[in-house]
Amino acid sequence: MHPPVRSNRAYRNVARIVRPLLRAMTRHDWSGTENFPREGGFIVASNHMTNIDPLTFAHFLWDNGVAPKILAKAPLFKVPVLAGVLRATGQIPVYRNTASAGESLTAAVTAIGDGDVVAVFPEGTLTRDPELWPMVGKTGIARLALTTQAPVIPVAQWGPQNLLARYGKLLKPFPRKLVTVVAGPPVVLDDLYGRPQDTATLREATERVMDAITALLAQVRDEQPPAVRYDMRKPLAQGEKRVGGDHATHPELP
């Protein structure tokens, strides 16, 4: 198999190490890559359940001709060894709640303009939904999509959580885990391009992306998603119980 055209030497060297490891630990069921644009940069947006799914996401994309530039939390770029890998392969740090926050958007816009594929986890962190459904997304995906007017391809993953549990620290590689990844058609956003990027427009675009990801995941799981998406800002509105004064508890899977 030939590596993606837009991969650099560092990226190819990392892939030579990581791909065999993932193949040893997982079986894959991948579909929907016919929805990838054949030319130009675009955005791929996936659900986020566990710390291993950026690797399974990248594996899916790489083996289908895409060397993604993943928007990753800035603290990861300070971890020894990992920081060097992330920078060498062109991943994009996300600076939250700092004066540098806009740099992430600028870097992603530039990458797409150069013809790269930018991979995003719109939720911004691991889902807090107790059944691992996608939760309310952050509007960064909308800013990127509306600024670049690049196609947004929704992606749903299911199975990485069996390899590494949410917040887990130990891999469970045996027996090999089935990882299902499916890509859907581009999210319809062109009717929003001419609007000001105000809160209402950004939220509408974000919800459309999250709806598309959730619908794909519902097909993969053959289950009905919750009628109301989990919102970290409103835990008490979703059946949470207060324990020990003002602290809300979040139900977690083992």
Short mmCIF file of C-alpha atoms in Angstrom, two decimals:
data_model
loop_
_atom_site.label_atom_id
_atom_site.label_comp_id
_atom_site.label_asym_id
_atom_site.label_seq_id
_atom_site.Cartn_x
_atom_site.Cartn_y
_atom_site.Cartn_z
CA MET A 1 0.00 0.00 0.00
CA HIS A 2 1.29 3.46 -0.95
CA PRO A 3 1.30 6.10 1.81
CA PRO A 4 -0.94 9.16 1.37
CA VAL A 5 0.46 11.68 -1.09
CA ARG A 6 0.48 14.50 1.46
CA SER A 7 2.38 12.57 4.15
CA ASN A 8 5.90 13.59 5.10
CA ARG A 9 8.77 11.30 6.04
CA ALA A 10 8.10 11.61 9.78
CA TYR A 11 4.45 10.74 9.26
CA ARG A 12 5.37 7.68 7.21
CA ASN A 13 7.86 6.52 9.84
CA VAL A 14 5.25 6.83 12.59
CA ALA A 15 2.74 4.93 10.46
CA ARG A 16 5.21 2.08 9.98
CA ILE A 17 5.24 1.61 13.74
CA VAL A 18 1.65 2.38 14.72
CA ARG A 19 -0.29 0.64 11.95
CA PRO A 20 1.11 -2.86 12.63
CA LEU A 21 0.39 -2.42 16.33
CA LEU A 22 -3.21 -1.41 15.64
CA ARG A 23 -3.67 -4.27 13.19
CA ALA A 24 -2.41 -6.67 15.87
CA MET A 25 -4.97 -5.38 18.37
CA THR A 26 -7.98 -4.68 16.17
CA ARG A 27 -10.10 -5.93 13.32
CA HIS A 28 -11.70 -3.22 11.27
CA ASP A 29 -14.97 -2.65 9.47
CA TRP A 30 -14.57 0.55 7.47
CA SER A 31 -17.03 2.12 5.05
CA GLY A 32 -18.17 5.38 3.51
CA THR A 33 -14.85 6.54 2.07
CA GLU A 34 -16.56 7.19 -1.26
CA ASN A 35 -17.80 10.35 0.47
CA PHE A 36 -14.27 11.78 0.68
CA PRO A 37 -13.73 14.64 -1.80
CA ARG A 38 -11.26 13.65 -4.50
CA GLU A 39 -9.61 17.08 -4.65
CA GLY A 40 -8.75 19.87 -2.24
CA GLY A 41 -8.70 20.11 1.51
CA PHE A 42 -11.62 19.14 3.68
CA ILE A 43 -12.67 18.51 7.27
CA VAL A 44 -13.45 15.18 8.91
CA ALA A 45 -15.33 15.26 12.21
CA SER A 46 -15.69 12.27 14.54
CA ASN A 47 -17.21 11.32 17.87
CA HIS A 48 -14.77 10.97 20.79
CA MET A 49 -15.12 8.18 23.39
CA THR A 50 -11.65 7.19 24.55
CA ASN A 51 -8.04 8.33 24.34
CA ILE A 52 -7.24 5.61 21.80
CA ASP A 53 -9.74 6.70 19.18
CA PRO A 54 -7.53 9.44 17.68
CA LEU A 55 -5.27 6.55 16.60
CA THR A 56 -8.09 4.42 15.21
CA PHE A 57 -9.47 7.53 13.47
CA ALA A 58 -6.07 8.27 11.94
CA HIS A 59 -5.66 4.59 10.96
CA PHE A 60 -8.96 4.70 9.07
CA LEU A 61 -7.97 7.89 7.27
CA TRP A 62 -4.39 6.85 6.49
CA ASP A 63 -5.38 3.51 5.01
CA ASN A 64 -7.83 5.37 2.80
CA GLY A 65 -5.30 7.78 1.38
CA VAL A 66 -5.51 10.63 3.91
CA ALA A 67 -2.72 11.90 6.17
CA PRO A 68 -4.82 13.92 8.61
CA LYS A 69 -3.78 16.97 10.56
CA ILE A 70 -5.58 16.41 13.84
CA LEU A 71 -6.59 19.24 16.13
CA ALA A 72 -5.14 18.07 19.46
CA LYS A 73 -5.09 19.56 22.95
CA ALA A 74 -2.09 21.85 23.47
CA PRO A 75 -0.88 20.04 26.65
CA LEU A 76 -0.09 16.98 24.51
CA PHE A 77 2.54 19.07 22.75
CA LYS A 78 4.47 19.26 26.03
CA VAL A 79 4.64 15.50 26.62
CA PRO A 80 8.17 14.16 26.02
CA VAL A 81 8.53 12.14 22.79
CA LEU A 82 4.84 12.59 21.92
CA ALA A 83 5.37 16.32 21.42
CA GLY A 84 8.09 15.65 18.88
CA VAL A 85 5.91 13.18 17.01
CA LEU A 86 2.95 15.57 16.91
CA ARG A 87 5.02 18.46 15.62
CA ALA A 88 6.96 16.38 13.09
CA THR A 89 3.76 15.01 11.58
CA GLY A 90 2.12 18.44 11.40
CA GLN A 91 -0.64 18.03 13.96
CA ILE A 92 -2.30 21.25 15.15
CA PRO A 93 -2.34 22.29 18.83
CA VAL A 94 -5.56 23.67 20.27
CA TYR A 95 -5.04 26.45 22.82
CA ARG A 96 -8.17 26.87 24.91
CA ASN A 97 -9.07 29.95 26.94
CA THR A 98 -5.78 31.67 26.16
CA ALA A 99 -4.60 34.58 24.03
CA SER A 100 -3.32 31.98 21.55
CA ALA A 101 -6.72 30.38 21.00
CA GLY A 102 -7.11 31.91 17.55
CA GLU A 103 -3.87 30.35 16.34
CA SER A 104 -5.51 26.93 16.11
CA LEU A 105 -8.19 28.19 13.73
CA THR A 106 -5.61 30.07 11.66
CA ALA A 107 -3.39 26.98 11.36
CA ALA A 108 -6.34 24.77 10.41
CA VAL A 109 -7.61 27.25 7.82
CA THR A 110 -4.13 27.42 6.30
CA ALA A 111 -3.84 23.63 6.21
CA ILE A 112 -7.16 23.25 4.39
CA GLY A 113 -6.20 26.00 1.96
CA ASP A 114 -3.01 24.06 1.23
CA GLY A 115 -5.06 20.97 0.38
CA ASP A 116 -4.69 19.08 3.66
CA VAL A 117 -7.40 17.22 5.55
CA VAL A 118 -8.05 18.51 9.08
CA ALA A 119 -9.49 16.00 11.56
CA VAL A 120 -11.63 17.35 14.39
CA PHE A 121 -13.36 15.98 17.48
CA PRO A 122 -16.15 18.57 17.76
CA GLU A 123 -16.98 17.64 21.35
CA GLY A 124 -13.55 18.90 22.36
CA THR A 125 -13.05 16.14 24.91
CA LEU A 126 -14.25 12.62 25.69
CA THR A 127 -18.02 12.37 25.73
CA ARG A 128 -19.60 12.43 29.17
CA ASP A 129 -22.74 10.69 27.95
CA PRO A 130 -23.14 7.58 30.13
CA GLU A 131 -23.84 5.41 27.06
CA LEU A 132 -21.06 6.99 24.97
CA TRP A 133 -23.34 8.86 22.58
CA PRO A 134 -21.96 12.14 21.20
CA MET A 135 -22.60 15.09 23.47
CA VAL A 136 -23.13 18.75 22.58
CA GLY A 137 -20.32 19.95 20.34
CA LYS A 138 -18.21 23.07 20.65
CA THR A 139 -18.51 25.73 17.96
CA GLY A 140 -14.89 25.51 16.79
CA ILE A 141 -15.97 23.06 14.07
CA ALA A 142 -18.52 25.62 12.84
CA ARG A 143 -15.97 28.45 12.73
CA LEU A 144 -13.60 26.30 10.72
CA ALA A 145 -16.27 25.04 8.34
CA LEU A 146 -17.88 28.43 7.71
CA THR A 147 -14.55 30.24 7.36
CA THR A 148 -13.10 27.78 4.84
CA GLN A 149 -16.38 26.63 3.24
CA ALA A 150 -14.64 23.26 2.96
CA PRO A 151 -16.69 20.04 2.94
CA VAL A 152 -17.31 18.55 6.39
CA ILE A 153 -17.37 14.75 6.37
CA PRO A 154 -19.01 13.25 9.48
CA VAL A 155 -17.46 10.07 10.87
CA ALA A 156 -18.69 7.67 13.55
CA GLN A 157 -16.46 5.23 15.43
CA TRP A 158 -17.54 2.32 17.58
CA GLY A 159 -15.26 -0.27 19.17
CA PRO A 160 -12.18 1.68 20.32
CA GLN A 161 -13.74 1.89 23.81
CA ASN A 162 -13.34 -1.89 24.06
CA LEU A 163 -9.62 -1.56 23.42
CA LEU A 164 -9.17 1.24 25.94
CA ALA A 165 -12.00 2.21 28.26
CA ARG A 166 -12.96 5.82 28.67
CA TYR A 167 -10.41 7.27 31.11
CA GLY A 168 -8.77 3.84 31.12
CA LYS A 169 -4.99 3.46 31.36
CA LEU A 170 -4.57 -0.19 30.37
CA LEU A 171 -5.09 -1.50 26.87
CA LYS A 172 -7.09 -4.69 26.39
CA PRO A 173 -5.61 -5.93 23.12
CA PHE A 174 -6.68 -9.57 23.36
CA PRO A 175 -8.79 -10.82 21.81
CA ARG A 176 -8.56 -8.41 18.90
CA LYS A 177 -11.31 -5.82 19.07
CA LEU A 178 -13.62 -4.97 16.19
CA VAL A 179 -13.40 -1.27 15.31
CA THR A 180 -16.15 0.04 13.07
CA VAL A 181 -15.64 3.40 11.37
CA VAL A 182 -18.09 4.86 8.87
CA ALA A 183 -17.95 8.14 6.95
CA GLY A 184 -21.09 9.88 5.77
CA PRO A 185 -21.86 12.40 3.02
CA PRO A 186 -20.85 16.04 3.54
CA VAL A 187 -22.93 17.97 6.04
CA VAL A 188 -25.12 20.57 4.32
CA LEU A 189 -23.87 23.97 5.47
CA ASP A 190 -23.82 26.10 2.31
CA ASP A 191 -27.01 27.95 3.29
CA LEU A 192 -25.10 29.31 6.30
CA TYR A 193 -22.08 30.65 4.40
CA GLY A 194 -23.52 34.12 3.86
CA ARG A 195 -24.61 34.67 7.44
CA PRO A 196 -22.65 36.51 10.13
CA GLN A 197 -20.78 34.07 12.36
CA ASP A 198 -22.88 34.90 15.39
CA THR A 199 -23.87 32.52 18.17
CA ALA A 200 -27.05 31.35 16.45
CA THR A 201 -25.29 30.54 13.17
CA LEU A 202 -22.35 28.81 14.83
CA ARG A 203 -24.64 26.73 17.01
CA GLU A 204 -26.80 25.75 14.02
CA ALA A 205 -23.76 24.59 12.05
CA THR A 206 -22.38 22.70 15.03
CA GLU A 207 -25.69 20.94 15.67
CA ARG A 208 -25.90 19.83 12.06
CA VAL A 209 -22.46 18.25 12.30
CA MET A 210 -23.29 16.54 15.59
CA ASP A 211 -26.63 15.33 14.20
CA ALA A 212 -24.85 13.73 11.25
CA ILE A 213 -22.26 12.01 13.47
CA THR A 214 -24.96 10.78 15.86
CA ALA A 215 -27.10 9.41 13.01
CA LEU A 216 -24.12 7.43 11.67
CA LEU A 217 -23.35 6.06 15.13
CA ALA A 218 -26.98 5.05 15.61
CA GLN A 219 -26.75 3.01 12.40
CA VAL A 220 -23.53 1.34 13.52
CA ARG A 221 -24.90 0.51 16.96
CA ASP A 222 -28.40 -0.27 15.68
CA GLU A 223 -29.74 1.67 18.64
CA GLN A 224 -31.75 4.82 19.19
CA PRO A 225 -29.72 7.77 20.49
CA PRO A 226 -31.02 9.94 23.35
CA ALA A 227 -33.68 12.48 22.41
CA VAL A 228 -31.60 15.20 24.09
CA ARG A 229 -27.86 15.34 23.60
CA TYR A 230 -25.76 15.38 26.77
CA ASP A 231 -24.65 18.92 27.62
CA MET A 232 -21.75 19.37 30.04
CA ARG A 233 -23.04 22.84 30.85
CA LYS A 234 -26.42 21.52 32.04
CA PRO A 235 -25.82 18.23 33.86
CA LEU A 236 -28.74 18.60 36.25
CA ALA A 237 -31.21 18.90 33.38
CA GLN A 238 -30.33 15.36 32.32
CA GLY A 239 -31.12 13.31 35.38
CA GLU A 240 -27.93 13.98 37.31
CA LYS A 241 -28.08 13.80 41.10
CA ARG A 242 -26.35 16.15 43.47
CA VAL A 243 -24.12 14.40 45.95
CA GLY A 244 -22.20 16.08 48.74
CA GLY A 245 -23.48 19.62 48.47
CA ASP A 246 -23.03 21.44 45.17
CA HIS A 247 -20.97 18.83 43.34
CA ALA A 248 -22.73 17.09 40.43
CA THR A 249 -21.79 13.52 39.73
CA HIS A 250 -21.39 12.17 36.22
CA PRO A 251 -22.26 8.50 35.69
CA GLU A 252 -19.35 6.69 34.03
CA LEU A 253 -18.87 3.32 32.46
CA PRO A 254 -16.37 1.03 34.17
#
